[in-house]
mmCIF file of C-alpha atoms in Angstrom:
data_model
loop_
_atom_site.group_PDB
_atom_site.id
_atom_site.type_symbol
_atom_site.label_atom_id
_atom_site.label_comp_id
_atom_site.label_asym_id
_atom_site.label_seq_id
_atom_site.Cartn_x
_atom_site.Cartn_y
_atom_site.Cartn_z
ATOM 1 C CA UNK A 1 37.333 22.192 10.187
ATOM 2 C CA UNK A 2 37.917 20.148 13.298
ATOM 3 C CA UNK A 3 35.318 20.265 16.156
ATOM 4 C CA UNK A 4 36.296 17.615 19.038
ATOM 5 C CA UNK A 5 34.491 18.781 21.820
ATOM 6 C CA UNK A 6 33.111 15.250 22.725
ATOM 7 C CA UNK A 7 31.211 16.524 26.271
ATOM 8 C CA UNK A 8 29.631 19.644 25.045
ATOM 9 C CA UNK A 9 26.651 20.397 23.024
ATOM 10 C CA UNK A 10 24.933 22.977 20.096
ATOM 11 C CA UNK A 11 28.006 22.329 18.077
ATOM 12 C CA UNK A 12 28.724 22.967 14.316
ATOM 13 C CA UNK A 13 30.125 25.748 12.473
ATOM 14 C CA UNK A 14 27.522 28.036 13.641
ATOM 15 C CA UNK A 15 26.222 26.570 16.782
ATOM 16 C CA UNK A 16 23.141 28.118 16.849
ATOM 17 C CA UNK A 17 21.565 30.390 13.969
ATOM 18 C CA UNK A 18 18.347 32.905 14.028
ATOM 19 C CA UNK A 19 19.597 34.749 10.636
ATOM 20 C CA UNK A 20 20.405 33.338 7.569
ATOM 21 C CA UNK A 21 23.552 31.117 6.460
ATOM 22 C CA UNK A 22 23.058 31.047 2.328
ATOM 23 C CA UNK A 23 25.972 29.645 0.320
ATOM 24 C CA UNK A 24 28.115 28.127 2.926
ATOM 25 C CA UNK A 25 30.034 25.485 1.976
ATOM 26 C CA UNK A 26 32.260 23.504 4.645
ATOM 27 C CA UNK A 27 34.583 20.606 3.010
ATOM 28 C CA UNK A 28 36.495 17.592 4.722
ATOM 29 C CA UNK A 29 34.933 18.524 8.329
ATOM 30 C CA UNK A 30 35.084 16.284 11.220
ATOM 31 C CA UNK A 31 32.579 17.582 14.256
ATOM 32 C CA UNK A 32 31.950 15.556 17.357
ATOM 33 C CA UNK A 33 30.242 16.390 20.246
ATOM 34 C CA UNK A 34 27.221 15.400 22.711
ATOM 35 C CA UNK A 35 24.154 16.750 21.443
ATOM 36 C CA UNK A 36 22.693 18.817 19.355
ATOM 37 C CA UNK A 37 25.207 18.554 16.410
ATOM 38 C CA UNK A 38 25.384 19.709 12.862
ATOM 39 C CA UNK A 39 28.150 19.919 10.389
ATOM 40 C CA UNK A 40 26.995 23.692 9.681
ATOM 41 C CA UNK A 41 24.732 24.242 12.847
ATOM 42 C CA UNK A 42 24.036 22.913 15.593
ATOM 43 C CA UNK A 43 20.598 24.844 16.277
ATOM 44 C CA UNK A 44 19.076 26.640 13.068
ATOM 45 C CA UNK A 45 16.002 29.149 14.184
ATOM 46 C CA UNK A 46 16.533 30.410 10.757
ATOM 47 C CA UNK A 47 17.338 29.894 6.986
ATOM 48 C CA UNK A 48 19.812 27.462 5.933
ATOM 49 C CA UNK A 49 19.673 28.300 2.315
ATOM 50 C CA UNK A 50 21.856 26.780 -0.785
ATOM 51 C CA UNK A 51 24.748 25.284 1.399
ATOM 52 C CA UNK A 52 26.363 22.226 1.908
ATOM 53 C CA UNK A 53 28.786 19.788 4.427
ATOM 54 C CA UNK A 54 31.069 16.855 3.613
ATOM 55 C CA UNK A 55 32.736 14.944 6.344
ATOM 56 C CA UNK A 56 31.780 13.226 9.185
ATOM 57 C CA UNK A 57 29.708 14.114 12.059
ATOM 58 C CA UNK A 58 29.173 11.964 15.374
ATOM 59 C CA UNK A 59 27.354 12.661 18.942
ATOM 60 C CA UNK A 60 26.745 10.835 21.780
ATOM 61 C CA UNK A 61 23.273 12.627 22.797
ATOM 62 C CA UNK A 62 20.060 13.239 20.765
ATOM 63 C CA UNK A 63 19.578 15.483 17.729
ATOM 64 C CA UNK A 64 22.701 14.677 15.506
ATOM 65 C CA UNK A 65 22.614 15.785 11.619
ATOM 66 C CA UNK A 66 25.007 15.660 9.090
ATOM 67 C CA UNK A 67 24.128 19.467 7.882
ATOM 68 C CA UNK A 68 22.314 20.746 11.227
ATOM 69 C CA UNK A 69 21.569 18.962 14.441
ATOM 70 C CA UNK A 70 18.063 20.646 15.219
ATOM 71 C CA UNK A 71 15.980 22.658 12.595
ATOM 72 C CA UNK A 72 13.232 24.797 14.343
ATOM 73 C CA UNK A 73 12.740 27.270 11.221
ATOM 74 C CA UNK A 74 14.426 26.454 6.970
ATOM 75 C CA UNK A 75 16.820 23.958 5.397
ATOM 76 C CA UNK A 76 16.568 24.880 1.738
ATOM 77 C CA UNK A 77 18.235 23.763 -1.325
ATOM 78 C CA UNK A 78 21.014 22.414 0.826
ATOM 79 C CA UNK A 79 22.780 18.826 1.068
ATOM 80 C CA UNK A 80 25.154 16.892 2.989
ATOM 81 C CA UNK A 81 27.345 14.305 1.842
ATOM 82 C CA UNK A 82 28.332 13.261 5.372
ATOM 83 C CA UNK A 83 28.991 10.174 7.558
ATOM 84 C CA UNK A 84 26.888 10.860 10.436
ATOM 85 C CA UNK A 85 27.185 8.589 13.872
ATOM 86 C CA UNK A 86 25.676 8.394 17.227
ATOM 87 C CA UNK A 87 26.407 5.446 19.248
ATOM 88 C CA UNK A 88 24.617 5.903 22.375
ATOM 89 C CA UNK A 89 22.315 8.743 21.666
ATOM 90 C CA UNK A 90 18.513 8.481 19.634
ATOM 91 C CA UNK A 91 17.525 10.780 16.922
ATOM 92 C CA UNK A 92 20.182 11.054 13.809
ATOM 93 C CA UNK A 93 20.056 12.221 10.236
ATOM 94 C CA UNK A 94 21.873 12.425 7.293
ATOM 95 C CA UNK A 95 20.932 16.019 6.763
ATOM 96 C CA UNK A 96 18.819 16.972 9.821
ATOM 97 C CA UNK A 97 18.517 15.052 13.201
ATOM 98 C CA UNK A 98 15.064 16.377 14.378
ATOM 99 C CA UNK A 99 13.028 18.768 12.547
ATOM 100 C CA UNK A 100 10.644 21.161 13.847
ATOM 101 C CA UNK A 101 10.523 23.104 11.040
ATOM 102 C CA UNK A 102 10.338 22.761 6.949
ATOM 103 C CA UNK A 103 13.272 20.838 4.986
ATOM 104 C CA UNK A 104 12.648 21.484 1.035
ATOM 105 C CA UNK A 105 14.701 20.847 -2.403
ATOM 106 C CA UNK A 106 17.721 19.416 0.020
ATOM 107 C CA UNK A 107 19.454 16.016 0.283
ATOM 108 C CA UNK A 108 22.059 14.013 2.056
ATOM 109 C CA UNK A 109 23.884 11.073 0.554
ATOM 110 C CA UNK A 110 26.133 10.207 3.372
ATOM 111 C CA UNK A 111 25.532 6.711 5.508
ATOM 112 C CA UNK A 112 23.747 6.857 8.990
ATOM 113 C CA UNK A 113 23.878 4.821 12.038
ATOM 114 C CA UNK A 114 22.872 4.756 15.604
ATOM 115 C CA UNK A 115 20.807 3.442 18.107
ATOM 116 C CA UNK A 116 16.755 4.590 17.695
ATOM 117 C CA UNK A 117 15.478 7.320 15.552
ATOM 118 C CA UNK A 118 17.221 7.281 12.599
ATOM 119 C CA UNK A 119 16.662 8.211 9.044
ATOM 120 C CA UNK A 120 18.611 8.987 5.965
ATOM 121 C CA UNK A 121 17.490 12.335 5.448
ATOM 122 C CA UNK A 122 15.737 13.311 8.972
ATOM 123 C CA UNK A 123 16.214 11.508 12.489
ATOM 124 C CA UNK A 124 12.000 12.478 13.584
ATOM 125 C CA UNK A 125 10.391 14.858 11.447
ATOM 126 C CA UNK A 126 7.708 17.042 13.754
ATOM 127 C CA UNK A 127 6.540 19.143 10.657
ATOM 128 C CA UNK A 128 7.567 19.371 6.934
ATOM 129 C CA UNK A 129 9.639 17.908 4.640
ATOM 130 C CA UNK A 130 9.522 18.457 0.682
ATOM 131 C CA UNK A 131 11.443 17.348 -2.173
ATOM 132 C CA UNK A 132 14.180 15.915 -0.860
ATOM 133 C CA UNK A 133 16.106 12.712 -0.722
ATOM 134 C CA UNK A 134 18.534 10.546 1.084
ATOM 135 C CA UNK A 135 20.823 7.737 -0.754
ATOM 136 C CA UNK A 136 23.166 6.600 2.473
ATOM 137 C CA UNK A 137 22.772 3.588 4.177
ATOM 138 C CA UNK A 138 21.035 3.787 7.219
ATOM 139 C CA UNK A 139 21.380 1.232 10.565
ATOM 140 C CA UNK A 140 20.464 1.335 13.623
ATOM 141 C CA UNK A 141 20.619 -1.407 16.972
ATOM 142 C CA UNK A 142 16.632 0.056 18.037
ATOM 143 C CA UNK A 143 13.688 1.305 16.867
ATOM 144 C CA UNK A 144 12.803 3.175 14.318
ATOM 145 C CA UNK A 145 14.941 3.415 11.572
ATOM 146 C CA UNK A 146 13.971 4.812 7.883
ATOM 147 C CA UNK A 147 15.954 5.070 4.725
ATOM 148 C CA UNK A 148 14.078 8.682 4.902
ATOM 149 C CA UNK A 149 12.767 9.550 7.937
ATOM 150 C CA UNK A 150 13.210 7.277 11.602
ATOM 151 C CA UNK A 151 10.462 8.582 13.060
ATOM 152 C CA UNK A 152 7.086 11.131 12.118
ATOM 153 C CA UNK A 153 5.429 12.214 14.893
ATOM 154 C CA UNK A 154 2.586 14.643 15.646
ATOM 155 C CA UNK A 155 4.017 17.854 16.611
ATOM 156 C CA UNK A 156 2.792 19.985 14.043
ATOM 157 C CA UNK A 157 -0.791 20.372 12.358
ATOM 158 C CA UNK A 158 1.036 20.890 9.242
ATOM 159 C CA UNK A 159 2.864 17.718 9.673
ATOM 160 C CA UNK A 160 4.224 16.020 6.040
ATOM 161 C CA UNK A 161 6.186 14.766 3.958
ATOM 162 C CA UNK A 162 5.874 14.851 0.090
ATOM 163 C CA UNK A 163 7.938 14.362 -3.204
ATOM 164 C CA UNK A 164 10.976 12.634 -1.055
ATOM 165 C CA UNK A 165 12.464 9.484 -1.709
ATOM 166 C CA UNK A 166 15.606 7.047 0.136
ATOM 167 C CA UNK A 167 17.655 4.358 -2.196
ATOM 168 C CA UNK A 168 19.697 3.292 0.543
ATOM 169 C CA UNK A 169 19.878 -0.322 2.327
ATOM 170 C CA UNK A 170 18.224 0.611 5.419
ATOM 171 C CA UNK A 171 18.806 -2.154 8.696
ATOM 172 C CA UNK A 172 17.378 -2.253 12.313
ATOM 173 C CA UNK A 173 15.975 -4.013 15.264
ATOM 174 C CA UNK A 174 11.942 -3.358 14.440
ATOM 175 C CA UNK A 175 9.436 -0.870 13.721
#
């Protein structure tokens, strides 16, 4: 699959979801576009369940993930193994850029770089992540940058993260 829509955004193989994508697998991908960019979705407002990207993903914008770009809802059981880039743009992750939702049992080996925001597994986490972990290298030229997670923030009373773990070389500016 090649997606090389480099001035539009809510790209992926789905662009948005509100179902359920369960044992999707998308090999040798290359997806590229402004914001809001997954491998598999750009959007998910529903289940992501046993699935999995390899390739390379790269934005421009904010929210850029090597498996989905924005998770309001489920990533389960799912990984990435994805090079995932964003030059200009804040908020990248090797599975997830920005989560609103719960990531469990997933991981994403792939290396990450950008700008701010930017974590191995999850760009800014607003709610839950379990049992998962990143193994990429992760680099970015600002703040916040996590071999995990870039950036937790308080957008959700039932914000955490437990059982993870990152083994990557992680490099940035500060924070």
């Amino acid at each position: 699959l090649n997606i090389d829509r480099p001035t539009e955004t809510v790209l992926g193989l789905f662009g948005v979801n509100t179902g359920t994508v369960n044992d999707t697998a998308l090999e040798s991908a290359t997806v590229t576009g402004t914001g809001t960019v997954g491998g598999l979705v750009g959007k998910n407002s529903g289940t992501v369940a046993e699935s999995y990207v390899t390739g390379n993903v790269s934005g421009s914008g904010t929210f850029v993930g090597g498996l989905v770009g924005r998770n309001k809802d489920t990533v389960t059981d799912s990984h990435a193994f994805v090079n995932v880039s964003n030059a200009s743009g804040d908020i990248v992750g090797g599975l997830v850029g920005k989560n609103d939702g719960t990531v469990k049992t997933s991981y994403a080996t792939g290396n990450v770089s950008g700008r701010s925001i930017i974590g191995g597994l999850v760009g800014r986490n607003s709610d839950t992540i379990t049992n998962s972990y990143a193994t990429g290298n992760v680099s970015g030229s600002g703040d916040y940058v996590g071999g995990l997670v870039g950036q937790s923030d308080g957008g959700s009373s039932s914000l955490s993260v437990t059982g993870s773990y990152a083994t990557g070389n992680v490099s940035g500016s500060s924070n």
